[in-house]
Amino acid sequence: MRSRRRLLLAAVPILSVVGFLLGRGLGFWRLRLGVGRLLASLPDAVPNHVRVLPPPPDEYAGTLPHTPAETRERLPECGFSELIRAYFHAYDRDGETVHEVGSFVHRPEGITGDWQVHVRLFPAPDGSTEVWAHWERNPYVAPLAHLRMEGYDPARGERMAAELIDGLR
């Protein structure tokens, strides 16, 4: 039993490094998309933290006239960084499941700041990018407040996304 536990403990950092390198090589968005599709195939009985959920309708912030690939390249220039650890979202559009293809965050006060604007990207039918946004507590600083959605504000997230991202309409 102890040797199995040691093996598992040794595997965690190795798997973490392999996952990180895969994410860097393939793109974290691809890794998240693959995991999201896998989780979406699980039965509805799984807990919420591993389910793929639809984005709340009030988080819709508009569209960008760029492809998702172009948008992912441009967001760091607007002060956003890719967010790896976040719930997975997908929604039904005309009978087809549309999965998010990017999750980004802007923290006005840096990684140790209390707040962040979180944006999710979805491919639009015309090749442009849908942006969904909300303002929330930084989970690295206030994990419980983040999970309890204290201060969660889609309207403020939309406003901030529009201020930070040129062309969001």
Short mmCIF file of C-alpha atoms in Angstrom, two decimals:
data_model
loop_
_atom_site.label_atom_id
_atom_site.label_comp_id
_atom_site.label_asym_id
_atom_site.label_seq_id
_atom_site.Cartn_x
_atom_site.Cartn_y
_atom_site.Cartn_z
CA MET A 1 0.00 0.00 0.00
CA ARG A 2 2.79 2.44 0.91
CA SER A 3 4.70 1.77 -2.31
CA ARG A 4 1.54 2.43 -4.33
CA ARG A 5 1.01 5.71 -2.48
CA ARG A 6 4.64 6.75 -3.12
CA LEU A 7 4.29 5.88 -6.78
CA LEU A 8 1.14 7.99 -7.01
CA LEU A 9 2.83 10.92 -5.23
CA ALA A 10 5.78 10.66 -7.61
CA ALA A 11 3.48 10.55 -10.63
CA VAL A 12 1.63 13.78 -9.78
CA PRO A 13 4.53 16.18 -10.48
CA ILE A 14 5.56 14.20 -13.55
CA LEU A 15 2.04 14.25 -14.97
CA SER A 16 1.76 17.95 -14.14
CA VAL A 17 4.92 18.74 -16.08
CA VAL A 18 3.81 16.54 -19.00
CA GLY A 19 0.39 18.27 -19.02
CA PHE A 20 2.02 21.69 -18.92
CA LEU A 21 4.40 20.83 -21.78
CA LEU A 22 1.54 19.37 -23.83
CA GLY A 23 -0.49 22.52 -23.19
CA ARG A 24 2.42 24.73 -24.25
CA GLY A 25 3.05 22.65 -27.37
CA LEU A 26 -0.54 22.10 -28.47
CA GLY A 27 -2.06 25.22 -26.97
CA PHE A 28 -3.85 25.21 -23.65
CA TRP A 29 -7.11 26.00 -25.42
CA ARG A 30 -6.82 22.73 -27.38
CA LEU A 31 -6.11 20.81 -24.19
CA ARG A 32 -9.10 22.46 -22.49
CA LEU A 33 -11.29 21.81 -25.55
CA GLY A 34 -10.38 18.11 -25.53
CA VAL A 35 -11.04 17.78 -21.81
CA GLY A 36 -14.30 19.74 -22.18
CA ARG A 37 -15.51 17.42 -24.93
CA LEU A 38 -14.59 14.40 -22.83
CA LEU A 39 -16.39 15.77 -19.78
CA ALA A 40 -19.44 16.65 -21.89
CA SER A 41 -19.81 12.97 -22.74
CA LEU A 42 -20.14 12.01 -19.07
CA PRO A 43 -23.59 11.34 -17.60
CA ASP A 44 -25.48 14.23 -16.03
CA ALA A 45 -25.07 12.65 -12.60
CA VAL A 46 -21.46 13.85 -12.24
CA PRO A 47 -20.80 16.75 -9.84
CA ASN A 48 -21.03 20.33 -11.16
CA HIS A 49 -17.29 20.99 -10.85
CA VAL A 50 -16.58 18.39 -13.57
CA ARG A 51 -19.61 19.10 -15.76
CA VAL A 52 -19.63 21.21 -18.87
CA LEU A 53 -22.11 24.00 -18.25
CA PRO A 54 -23.71 26.56 -20.55
CA PRO A 55 -22.41 30.10 -20.07
CA PRO A 56 -24.93 32.30 -18.25
CA PRO A 57 -26.88 34.34 -20.85
CA ASP A 58 -26.16 37.62 -19.07
CA GLU A 59 -22.42 37.11 -19.63
CA TYR A 60 -22.69 37.56 -23.41
CA ALA A 61 -20.52 40.61 -24.17
CA GLY A 62 -20.60 40.67 -27.98
CA THR A 63 -18.48 39.58 -30.92
CA LEU A 64 -15.09 40.38 -32.33
CA PRO A 65 -14.59 40.53 -36.10
CA HIS A 66 -11.63 38.15 -35.83
CA THR A 67 -11.37 34.37 -35.87
CA PRO A 68 -10.90 32.65 -32.52
CA ALA A 69 -7.25 31.98 -33.43
CA GLU A 70 -6.65 35.68 -34.14
CA THR A 71 -8.49 36.63 -30.95
CA ARG A 72 -6.36 34.27 -28.86
CA GLU A 73 -3.25 35.92 -30.32
CA ARG A 74 -4.54 39.47 -29.71
CA LEU A 75 -5.83 39.15 -26.13
CA PRO A 76 -2.36 39.15 -24.50
CA GLU A 77 -1.75 42.52 -26.22
CA CYS A 78 -4.89 43.76 -24.40
CA GLY A 79 -3.55 42.69 -21.00
CA PHE A 80 -5.16 39.23 -20.83
CA SER A 81 -3.48 35.94 -20.05
CA GLU A 82 -4.72 32.47 -20.82
CA LEU A 83 -6.65 30.88 -17.98
CA ILE A 84 -6.07 27.16 -17.73
CA ARG A 85 -7.98 26.40 -14.55
CA ALA A 86 -11.64 27.30 -15.06
CA TYR A 87 -14.97 25.57 -15.47
CA PHE A 88 -15.68 24.24 -18.95
CA HIS A 89 -18.52 25.80 -20.93
CA ALA A 90 -20.48 24.82 -24.02
CA TYR A 91 -23.94 25.60 -25.28
CA ASP A 92 -26.42 24.35 -27.84
CA ARG A 93 -26.68 26.36 -31.07
CA ASP A 94 -29.24 25.01 -33.54
CA GLY A 95 -28.84 21.43 -32.30
CA GLU A 96 -25.03 21.47 -32.20
CA THR A 97 -22.85 21.78 -29.13
CA VAL A 98 -20.52 24.78 -29.32
CA HIS A 99 -17.54 24.46 -26.94
CA GLU A 100 -15.46 27.35 -25.70
CA VAL A 101 -12.19 27.78 -27.57
CA GLY A 102 -10.43 30.09 -25.16
CA SER A 103 -10.52 31.22 -21.55
CA PHE A 104 -8.64 34.39 -20.61
CA VAL A 105 -8.32 36.64 -17.59
CA HIS A 106 -7.29 40.24 -16.96
CA ARG A 107 -6.28 41.13 -13.41
CA PRO A 108 -5.98 44.93 -13.09
CA GLU A 109 -3.83 44.61 -9.95
CA GLY A 110 -1.77 41.65 -11.17
CA ILE A 111 -1.86 37.99 -10.21
CA THR A 112 -2.14 38.84 -6.50
CA GLY A 113 -4.96 41.36 -7.02
CA ASP A 114 -8.37 40.67 -5.54
CA TRP A 115 -10.40 40.93 -8.75
CA GLN A 116 -10.38 39.81 -12.37
CA VAL A 117 -12.38 40.03 -15.55
CA HIS A 118 -12.77 36.56 -17.06
CA VAL A 119 -13.60 36.16 -20.75
CA ARG A 120 -14.52 33.04 -22.67
CA LEU A 121 -14.32 32.70 -26.42
CA PHE A 122 -16.71 30.75 -28.63
CA PRO A 123 -16.61 30.37 -32.42
CA ALA A 124 -19.41 32.29 -34.15
CA PRO A 125 -21.15 30.82 -37.23
CA ASP A 126 -19.60 33.47 -39.51
CA GLY A 127 -16.03 32.76 -38.36
CA SER A 128 -15.86 35.65 -35.91
CA THR A 129 -15.56 35.21 -32.13
CA GLU A 130 -18.24 35.46 -29.47
CA VAL A 131 -17.01 36.89 -26.17
CA TRP A 132 -18.67 36.11 -22.85
CA ALA A 133 -17.40 37.99 -19.79
CA HIS A 134 -17.85 38.48 -16.05
CA TRP A 135 -16.13 40.25 -13.15
CA GLU A 136 -15.22 38.05 -10.20
CA ARG A 137 -12.91 37.47 -7.27
CA ASN A 138 -9.47 36.14 -8.10
CA PRO A 139 -9.50 32.43 -7.12
CA TYR A 140 -5.79 32.51 -6.25
CA VAL A 141 -6.37 35.24 -3.66
CA ALA A 142 -9.90 34.45 -2.43
CA PRO A 143 -10.76 30.86 -3.43
CA LEU A 144 -13.83 30.48 -1.23
CA ALA A 145 -15.25 33.89 -2.15
CA HIS A 146 -14.66 32.98 -5.79
CA LEU A 147 -16.54 29.68 -5.43
CA ARG A 148 -19.38 31.43 -3.56
CA MET A 149 -19.51 33.97 -6.42
CA GLU A 150 -19.13 36.91 -4.05
CA GLY A 151 -18.94 40.08 -6.13
CA TYR A 152 -19.72 38.22 -9.37
CA ASP A 153 -20.86 40.85 -11.88
CA PRO A 154 -21.48 40.05 -15.57
CA ALA A 155 -22.38 43.67 -16.45
CA ARG A 156 -19.09 45.00 -15.08
CA GLY A 157 -17.22 42.19 -16.85
CA GLU A 158 -18.85 43.15 -20.15
CA ARG A 159 -17.97 46.83 -19.66
CA MET A 160 -14.37 46.05 -18.77
CA ALA A 161 -13.99 43.62 -21.67
CA ALA A 162 -15.29 46.31 -24.06
CA GLU A 163 -12.84 48.83 -22.62
CA LEU A 164 -9.87 46.47 -22.89
CA ILE A 165 -10.59 44.71 -26.20
CA ASP A 166 -10.73 46.88 -29.32
CA GLY A 167 -13.51 45.98 -31.72
CA LEU A 168 -15.80 44.23 -29.25
CA ARG A 169 -19.34 45.04 -30.35
#
